[in-house]
mmCIF file of C-alpha atoms in Angstrom:
data_model
loop_
_atom_site.group_PDB
_atom_site.id
_atom_site.type_symbol
_atom_site.label_atom_id
_atom_site.label_comp_id
_atom_site.label_asym_id
_atom_site.label_seq_id
_atom_site.Cartn_x
_atom_site.Cartn_y
_atom_site.Cartn_z
ATOM 1 C CA MET A 12 0.000 0.000 0.000
ATOM 2 C CA ASN A 13 1.408 3.396 -0.995
ATOM 3 C CA LYS A 14 0.923 6.805 0.601
ATOM 4 C CA LEU A 15 -0.704 7.968 -2.573
ATOM 5 C CA ILE A 16 -4.161 9.313 -3.431
ATOM 6 C CA LEU A 17 -6.455 8.448 -6.319
ATOM 7 C CA ILE A 18 -8.965 11.174 -7.175
ATOM 8 C CA THR A 19 -11.844 11.108 -9.657
ATOM 9 C CA ARG A 20 -13.187 14.393 -11.057
ATOM 10 C CA PRO A 21 -15.718 13.919 -13.859
ATOM 11 C CA ASP A 22 -17.081 17.208 -15.164
ATOM 12 C CA PHE A 23 -20.136 17.101 -17.433
ATOM 13 C CA ASP A 24 -22.996 18.839 -15.600
ATOM 14 C CA HIS A 25 -23.620 21.336 -12.784
ATOM 15 C CA THR A 26 -23.126 18.826 -9.990
ATOM 16 C CA THR A 27 -19.914 17.260 -11.291
ATOM 17 C CA SER A 28 -18.540 20.660 -12.249
ATOM 18 C CA TYR A 29 -18.954 21.951 -8.687
ATOM 19 C CA ILE A 30 -17.643 18.865 -6.891
ATOM 20 C CA SER A 31 -14.675 18.675 -9.268
ATOM 21 C CA TYR A 32 -13.815 22.300 -8.652
ATOM 22 C CA TYR A 33 -13.903 21.685 -4.891
ATOM 23 C CA ALA A 34 -11.806 18.527 -5.248
ATOM 24 C CA GLY A 35 -9.309 20.757 -7.057
ATOM 25 C CA LEU A 36 -9.000 22.896 -3.927
ATOM 26 C CA VAL A 37 -8.005 19.779 -1.966
ATOM 27 C CA MET A 38 -5.449 18.967 -4.677
ATOM 28 C CA LYS A 39 -3.903 22.422 -4.205
ATOM 29 C CA LYS A 40 -3.351 21.578 -0.538
ATOM 30 C CA MET A 41 -1.791 18.265 -1.551
ATOM 31 C CA ASP A 42 0.537 20.156 -3.887
ATOM 32 C CA ASP A 43 1.497 22.525 -1.066
ATOM 33 C CA GLN A 44 2.235 19.610 1.228
ATOM 34 C CA GLY A 45 3.981 17.509 -1.395
ATOM 35 C CA ILE A 46 1.487 14.675 -1.083
ATOM 36 C CA PRO A 47 1.459 12.541 -4.243
ATOM 37 C CA TYR A 48 -1.829 11.968 -6.038
ATOM 38 C CA LYS A 49 -3.262 11.013 -9.399
ATOM 39 C CA SER A 50 -6.433 12.720 -10.562
ATOM 40 C CA PHE A 51 -8.656 11.234 -13.278
ATOM 41 C CA ASP A 52 -10.331 14.339 -14.647
ATOM 42 C CA GLY A 53 -13.260 14.845 -17.007
ATOM 43 C CA LYS A 54 -13.462 12.204 -19.734
ATOM 44 C CA ASN A 55 -10.390 10.441 -18.295
ATOM 45 C CA ALA A 56 -12.438 9.285 -15.324
ATOM 46 C CA VAL A 57 -13.080 5.832 -16.817
ATOM 47 C CA ARG A 58 -13.144 2.399 -15.221
ATOM 48 C CA ASP A 59 -10.331 0.702 -17.144
ATOM 49 C CA GLU A 60 -7.756 3.426 -16.535
ATOM 50 C CA ILE A 61 -8.698 3.837 -12.903
ATOM 51 C CA HIS A 62 -8.542 0.083 -12.205
ATOM 52 C CA LYS A 63 -5.209 -0.180 -13.989
ATOM 53 C CA PHE A 64 -3.776 2.574 -11.805
ATOM 54 C CA LEU A 65 -5.289 1.116 -8.659
ATOM 55 C CA LEU A 66 -3.793 -2.320 -9.252
ATOM 56 C CA LYS A 67 -0.386 -0.996 -10.290
ATOM 57 C CA LYS A 68 0.147 1.813 -7.768
ATOM 58 C CA ASP A 69 -1.924 0.593 -4.820
ATOM 59 C CA PRO A 70 -2.941 4.017 -3.398
ATOM 60 C CA LYS A 71 -4.061 4.104 0.217
ATOM 61 C CA PHE A 72 -6.742 6.807 -0.132
ATOM 62 C CA LEU A 73 -9.435 7.105 -2.817
ATOM 63 C CA PHE A 74 -11.239 10.448 -3.024
ATOM 64 C CA LEU A 75 -14.156 9.763 -5.359
ATOM 65 C CA ASN A 76 -16.279 12.557 -6.809
ATOM 66 C CA GLY A 77 -19.137 11.661 -9.122
ATOM 67 C CA HIS A 78 -22.701 10.532 -9.498
ATOM 68 C CA GLY A 79 -23.668 7.430 -7.618
ATOM 69 C CA ASN A 80 -26.487 5.197 -6.569
ATOM 70 C CA LYS A 81 -26.718 2.659 -3.773
ATOM 71 C CA ASP A 82 -24.578 0.083 -5.602
ATOM 72 C CA SER A 83 -22.130 1.938 -7.843
ATOM 73 C CA ILE A 84 -20.314 5.157 -8.649
ATOM 74 C CA GLU A 85 -19.760 6.769 -12.034
ATOM 75 C CA GLY A 86 -16.724 8.441 -13.506
ATOM 76 C CA THR A 87 -17.446 10.334 -16.681
ATOM 77 C CA LYS A 88 -21.030 10.229 -17.945
ATOM 78 C CA GLY A 89 -22.456 6.706 -17.892
ATOM 79 C CA ASN A 90 -19.129 5.007 -17.058
ATOM 80 C CA ILE A 91 -19.453 2.948 -13.871
ATOM 81 C CA ILE A 92 -16.030 2.906 -12.237
ATOM 82 C CA PHE A 93 -16.778 0.843 -9.119
ATOM 83 C CA ASP A 94 -19.598 -1.379 -7.964
ATOM 84 C CA THR A 95 -20.107 -3.960 -5.243
ATOM 85 C CA THR A 96 -18.344 -6.679 -7.250
ATOM 86 C CA ASP A 97 -15.064 -4.763 -6.823
ATOM 87 C CA LYS A 98 -14.830 -5.673 -3.158
ATOM 88 C CA ASP A 99 -11.282 -7.083 -3.325
ATOM 89 C CA LEU A 100 -9.868 -3.825 -4.688
ATOM 90 C CA PHE A 101 -10.657 -1.990 -1.477
ATOM 91 C CA LYS A 102 -8.891 -4.107 1.144
ATOM 92 C CA GLY A 103 -7.174 -1.818 3.646
ATOM 93 C CA LYS A 104 -8.038 1.333 1.717
ATOM 94 C CA MET A 105 -9.646 4.572 2.825
ATOM 95 C CA VAL A 106 -12.473 5.824 0.632
ATOM 96 C CA TYR A 107 -14.316 9.108 0.766
ATOM 97 C CA ALA A 108 -17.099 9.220 -1.835
ATOM 98 C CA ARG A 109 -18.681 12.621 -2.468
ATOM 99 C CA SER A 110 -21.586 11.031 -4.236
ATOM 100 C CA CYS A 111 -25.233 10.153 -3.704
ATOM 101 C CA LEU A 112 -26.548 7.087 -1.886
ATOM 102 C CA LEU A 113 -23.410 4.890 -1.925
ATOM 103 C CA GLY A 114 -23.630 4.467 1.835
ATOM 104 C CA GLN A 115 -26.892 2.579 1.461
ATOM 105 C CA ASN A 116 -25.292 -0.559 0.077
ATOM 106 C CA PHE A 117 -21.879 -0.126 -1.605
ATOM 107 C CA GLY A 118 -20.133 1.261 1.483
ATOM 108 C CA LYS A 119 -21.795 -1.172 3.832
ATOM 109 C CA GLU A 120 -21.358 -4.245 1.641
ATOM 110 C CA ILE A 121 -17.661 -3.616 0.907
ATOM 111 C CA PHE A 122 -16.391 -2.149 4.150
ATOM 112 C CA GLN A 123 -18.470 -3.609 6.939
ATOM 113 C CA HIS A 124 -16.067 -6.548 7.291
ATOM 114 C CA ASN A 125 -13.076 -5.006 5.570
ATOM 115 C CA ASP A 126 -9.981 -3.550 7.208
ATOM 116 C CA GLY A 127 -10.395 -0.325 5.227
ATOM 117 C CA CYS A 128 -12.945 2.416 5.714
ATOM 118 C CA PHE A 129 -15.679 4.184 3.777
ATOM 119 C CA ILE A 130 -17.131 7.648 4.328
ATOM 120 C CA GLY A 131 -20.121 8.550 2.166
ATOM 121 C CA TYR A 132 -23.824 9.270 2.180
ATOM 122 C CA VAL A 133 -27.012 7.233 2.476
ATOM 123 C CA ASN A 134 -29.021 10.189 1.106
ATOM 124 C CA PRO A 135 -28.543 12.038 -2.164
ATOM 125 C CA PHE A 136 -25.684 14.527 -1.660
ATOM 126 C CA ILE A 137 -27.430 17.809 -2.408
ATOM 127 C CA PHE A 138 -26.503 21.470 -2.511
ATOM 128 C CA PHE A 139 -27.845 24.810 -3.610
ATOM 129 C CA ILE A 140 -26.148 26.840 -6.275
ATOM 130 C CA ASP A 141 -26.574 30.508 -7.084
ATOM 131 C CA ASP A 142 -27.565 30.739 -10.719
ATOM 132 C CA THR A 143 -26.309 34.312 -11.012
ATOM 133 C CA GLN A 144 -22.713 33.192 -10.404
ATOM 134 C CA SER A 145 -20.748 32.084 -13.414
ATOM 135 C CA HIS A 146 -18.203 29.887 -11.625
ATOM 136 C CA PRO A 147 -18.169 27.663 -8.499
ATOM 137 C CA SER A 148 -15.404 29.834 -7.004
ATOM 138 C CA ARG A 149 -17.789 32.804 -6.845
ATOM 139 C CA ASP A 150 -20.785 30.861 -5.553
ATOM 140 C CA LYS A 151 -21.012 31.552 -1.820
ATOM 141 C CA ILE A 152 -24.079 29.405 -1.162
ATOM 142 C CA ALA A 153 -22.547 26.241 -2.678
ATOM 143 C CA GLY A 154 -19.555 26.705 -0.376
ATOM 144 C CA TYR A 155 -21.746 26.097 2.674
ATOM 145 C CA TYR A 156 -22.187 22.495 1.452
ATOM 146 C CA LEU A 157 -18.970 21.729 -0.358
ATOM 147 C CA GLU A 158 -16.425 23.185 2.070
ATOM 148 C CA PRO A 159 -17.504 20.855 4.908
ATOM 149 C CA SER A 160 -17.212 17.891 2.550
ATOM 150 C CA ASN A 161 -13.702 19.025 1.556
ATOM 151 C CA GLU A 162 -12.906 19.036 5.267
ATOM 152 C CA ILE A 163 -13.184 15.234 5.284
ATOM 153 C CA ALA A 164 -10.538 14.752 2.591
ATOM 154 C CA LEU A 165 -8.297 17.449 4.105
ATOM 155 C CA SER A 166 -8.534 15.802 7.504
ATOM 156 C CA ILE A 167 -7.586 12.411 6.069
ATOM 157 C CA ILE A 168 -4.493 13.779 4.313
ATOM 158 C CA LYS A 169 -3.495 15.536 7.542
ATOM 159 C CA GLY A 170 -3.224 12.086 9.095
ATOM 160 C CA ASN A 171 -6.348 12.142 11.231
ATOM 161 C CA SER A 172 -8.262 8.892 11.659
ATOM 162 C CA ALA A 173 -11.291 8.029 9.547
ATOM 163 C CA GLN A 174 -13.560 8.600 12.549
ATOM 164 C CA GLU A 175 -12.006 12.003 13.271
ATOM 165 C CA SER A 176 -12.343 12.992 9.618
ATOM 166 C CA HIS A 177 -15.977 11.866 9.509
ATOM 167 C CA ASP A 178 -16.640 13.900 12.675
ATOM 168 C CA ARG A 179 -14.843 16.977 11.344
ATOM 169 C CA GLY A 180 -16.962 16.975 8.195
ATOM 170 C CA ARG A 181 -20.164 16.758 10.212
ATOM 171 C CA LYS A 182 -18.995 19.412 12.657
ATOM 172 C CA ALA A 183 -18.232 21.781 9.784
ATOM 173 C CA MET A 184 -21.794 21.261 8.493
ATOM 174 C CA LEU A 185 -23.252 22.060 11.926
ATOM 175 C CA LYS A 186 -21.140 25.197 12.077
ATOM 176 C CA ASN A 187 -22.510 26.297 8.702
ATOM 177 C CA MET A 188 -26.092 25.524 9.738
ATOM 178 C CA LYS A 189 -25.602 27.740 12.789
ATOM 179 C CA LYS A 190 -24.051 30.457 10.656
ATOM 180 C CA LEU A 191 -27.005 30.362 8.258
ATOM 181 C CA LEU A 192 -29.588 30.367 11.052
ATOM 182 C CA LEU A 193 -27.970 33.432 12.611
ATOM 183 C CA GLU A 194 -28.253 35.374 9.361
ATOM 184 C CA GLU A 195 -31.340 37.535 9.700
ATOM 185 C CA ASN A 196 -32.670 36.747 6.246
ATOM 186 C CA HIS A 197 -31.127 33.368 5.600
ATOM 187 C CA PRO A 198 -32.443 31.893 2.364
ATOM 188 C CA ALA A 199 -35.305 29.450 2.816
ATOM 189 C CA GLY A 200 -34.502 25.784 2.346
ATOM 190 C CA VAL A 201 -30.740 25.977 2.719
ATOM 191 C CA VAL A 202 -30.514 24.576 6.254
ATOM 192 C CA GLU A 203 -32.820 21.685 5.359
ATOM 193 C CA ALA A 204 -30.513 20.662 2.526
ATOM 194 C CA LEU A 205 -27.449 20.865 4.736
ATOM 195 C CA TRP A 206 -29.203 18.766 7.357
ATOM 196 C CA ASN A 207 -29.887 16.173 4.646
ATOM 197 C CA ASN A 208 -26.138 15.782 4.016
ATOM 198 C CA PHE A 209 -25.302 15.880 7.730
ATOM 199 C CA ASP A 210 -27.901 13.278 8.627
ATOM 200 C CA GLY A 211 -26.976 11.049 5.704
ATOM 201 C CA GLN A 212 -23.187 10.961 6.191
ATOM 202 C CA VAL A 213 -21.970 7.530 7.297
ATOM 203 C CA LEU A 214 -18.745 5.755 8.154
ATOM 204 C CA PHE A 215 -18.228 2.013 7.669
ATOM 205 C CA GLY A 216 -15.206 -0.125 8.439
ATOM 206 C CA ASP A 217 -12.208 0.711 10.570
ATOM 207 C CA GLY A 218 -12.669 4.146 12.144
ATOM 208 C CA GLU A 219 -9.104 4.143 13.485
ATOM 209 C CA ILE A 220 -7.372 3.750 10.128
ATOM 210 C CA ARG A 221 -5.134 6.648 9.002
ATOM 211 C CA PHE A 222 -3.584 7.706 5.697
ATOM 212 C CA MET B 20 -46.129 7.007 -2.874
ATOM 213 C CA LYS B 21 -49.004 9.442 -2.616
ATOM 214 C CA TYR B 22 -48.685 12.254 -0.104
ATOM 215 C CA SER B 23 -51.713 14.022 1.316
ATOM 216 C CA LYS B 24 -52.776 17.436 0.046
ATOM 217 C CA ASP B 25 -51.731 18.955 3.396
ATOM 218 C CA VAL B 26 -48.186 17.616 3.174
ATOM 219 C CA LYS B 27 -47.797 18.813 -0.397
ATOM 220 C CA GLU B 28 -49.120 22.237 0.552
ATOM 221 C CA LEU B 29 -46.717 22.494 3.466
ATOM 222 C CA ILE B 30 -43.689 21.563 1.345
ATOM 223 C CA THR B 31 -44.873 23.841 -1.457
ATOM 224 C CA GLU B 32 -45.024 26.746 1.007
ATOM 225 C CA ARG B 33 -41.476 26.074 2.166
ATOM 226 C CA ILE B 34 -40.043 25.796 -1.341
ATOM 227 C CA SER B 35 -41.948 28.823 -2.643
ATOM 228 C CA VAL B 36 -39.949 31.164 -0.380
ATOM 229 C CA MET B 37 -36.647 29.911 -1.793
ATOM 230 C CA PRO B 38 -34.744 32.711 -3.619
ATOM 231 C CA SER B 39 -35.426 32.734 -7.362
ATOM 232 C CA ASN B 40 -31.728 32.805 -8.239
ATOM 233 C CA PHE B 41 -31.092 29.538 -6.364
ATOM 234 C CA LYS B 42 -31.139 26.105 -7.919
ATOM 235 C CA LEU B 43 -31.006 22.792 -6.105
ATOM 236 C CA SER B 44 -28.518 20.189 -7.279
ATOM 237 C CA ILE B 45 -29.807 16.682 -6.555
ATOM 238 C CA GLY B 46 -27.075 14.332 -7.764
ATOM 239 C CA ASN B 47 -27.761 12.632 -11.053
ATOM 240 C CA TYR B 48 -31.381 13.810 -11.089
ATOM 241 C CA GLY B 49 -30.033 17.214 -12.151
ATOM 242 C CA THR B 50 -30.188 20.830 -11.006
ATOM 243 C CA PHE B 51 -33.580 22.450 -10.552
ATOM 244 C CA SER B 52 -35.055 25.937 -10.295
ATOM 245 C CA LYS B 53 -37.753 26.850 -7.796
ATOM 246 C CA GLU B 54 -40.454 26.604 -10.469
ATOM 247 C CA GLN B 55 -39.273 23.159 -11.517
ATOM 248 C CA LEU B 56 -39.192 21.960 -7.890
ATOM 249 C CA LEU B 57 -42.731 23.260 -7.276
ATOM 250 C CA GLN B 58 -43.980 21.490 -10.385
ATOM 251 C CA SER B 59 -42.228 18.260 -9.369
ATOM 252 C CA ILE B 60 -43.843 18.390 -5.934
ATOM 253 C CA GLN B 61 -47.262 18.744 -7.547
ATOM 254 C CA ASP B 62 -46.531 15.888 -9.948
ATOM 255 C CA GLU B 63 -44.898 13.740 -7.237
ATOM 256 C CA ASP B 64 -42.230 12.699 -9.716
ATOM 257 C CA LYS B 65 -38.863 11.371 -8.491
ATOM 258 C CA VAL B 66 -37.496 14.889 -7.925
ATOM 259 C CA GLY B 67 -40.642 15.988 -6.103
ATOM 260 C CA LEU B 68 -40.576 12.882 -3.917
ATOM 261 C CA GLU B 69 -36.941 13.551 -3.053
ATOM 262 C CA VAL B 70 -37.699 17.142 -2.052
ATOM 263 C CA ILE B 71 -40.661 16.014 0.051
ATOM 264 C CA ARG B 72 -38.490 13.357 1.744
ATOM 265 C CA MET B 73 -35.775 15.896 2.519
ATOM 266 C CA GLN B 74 -38.219 18.417 3.961
ATOM 267 C CA LEU B 75 -40.115 15.860 6.038
ATOM 268 C CA ASN B 76 -36.832 14.500 7.380
ATOM 269 C CA PHE B 77 -35.884 18.004 8.510
ATOM 270 C CA ILE B 78 -39.282 18.682 10.075
ATOM 271 C CA ASN B 79 -39.000 15.361 11.881
ATOM 272 C CA ALA B 80 -35.518 16.302 13.180
ATOM 273 C CA LEU B 81 -36.909 19.640 14.375
ATOM 274 C CA THR B 82 -39.931 18.232 16.159
ATOM 275 C CA SER B 83 -38.074 15.279 17.699
ATOM 276 C CA GLY B 84 -35.335 17.540 19.092
ATOM 277 C CA ARG B 85 -32.584 15.832 17.028
ATOM 278 C CA PHE B 86 -31.774 19.038 15.188
ATOM 279 C CA THR B 87 -31.474 21.107 18.372
ATOM 280 C CA ASP B 88 -29.440 18.388 20.086
ATOM 281 C CA ALA B 89 -27.012 18.250 17.161
ATOM 282 C CA LEU B 90 -26.549 22.038 17.169
ATOM 283 C CA ASN B 91 -26.089 22.142 20.931
ATOM 284 C CA ASN B 92 -23.464 19.406 20.834
ATOM 285 C CA GLU B 93 -21.415 21.080 18.095
#
């Protein structure tokens, strides 16, 4: 197992564009800290290439961004990169999946009796965007959702345990909910959506594992 | 699943005060404007059902005290 990170960043719609941009912010931190990683961006986020890399380089941490359902996660549009039949690939690995629903079955099925760990969501991962902003970097409202999720990956690369990283992500969401509630005219619906992600975030496997 | 008229009205009220420049991204379902969300709630399509689930989950957390407990323990 190598102290190396595999990242997926498909980018073909609003959701993937935002989560890929935010994954890029984590990559900047990795650059600053000299932490090696390989990012499969856009149309390069395909199963064959990702599996090849995984088998050859054996990265310890997988930071997966993309659309998902309870059994599988996509790379680029329509390309399933992992599903529950890939169980053996994940032995001893740390996975954070910023994706919908994977915690319902994929995370549980693969990591419940595995010596690795999985952090993900049993609910759809949802967020508001401000349609008047032309780029994720200028969209303040999306940051309330995506910054706490970045906190999980940042905590893992800092060397905190899976449990600590899971807790930090949830704590950051609570902090943002409080911040929003204290705003006199906080936009309707935004706290509910953040609660959805908070309530749906799960950890399976070994909570003490570290990168 | 069919929700009662009261539930749909309640959720419609909550969504109707959402700012017009906001859109909600719901994974691979897509990204939706307020008008689209309101229509989906009326139609009870998969997007509407997801929005209703999310809102009811929050209301449940509020009324059960789970939401307050979580904020107090932060």
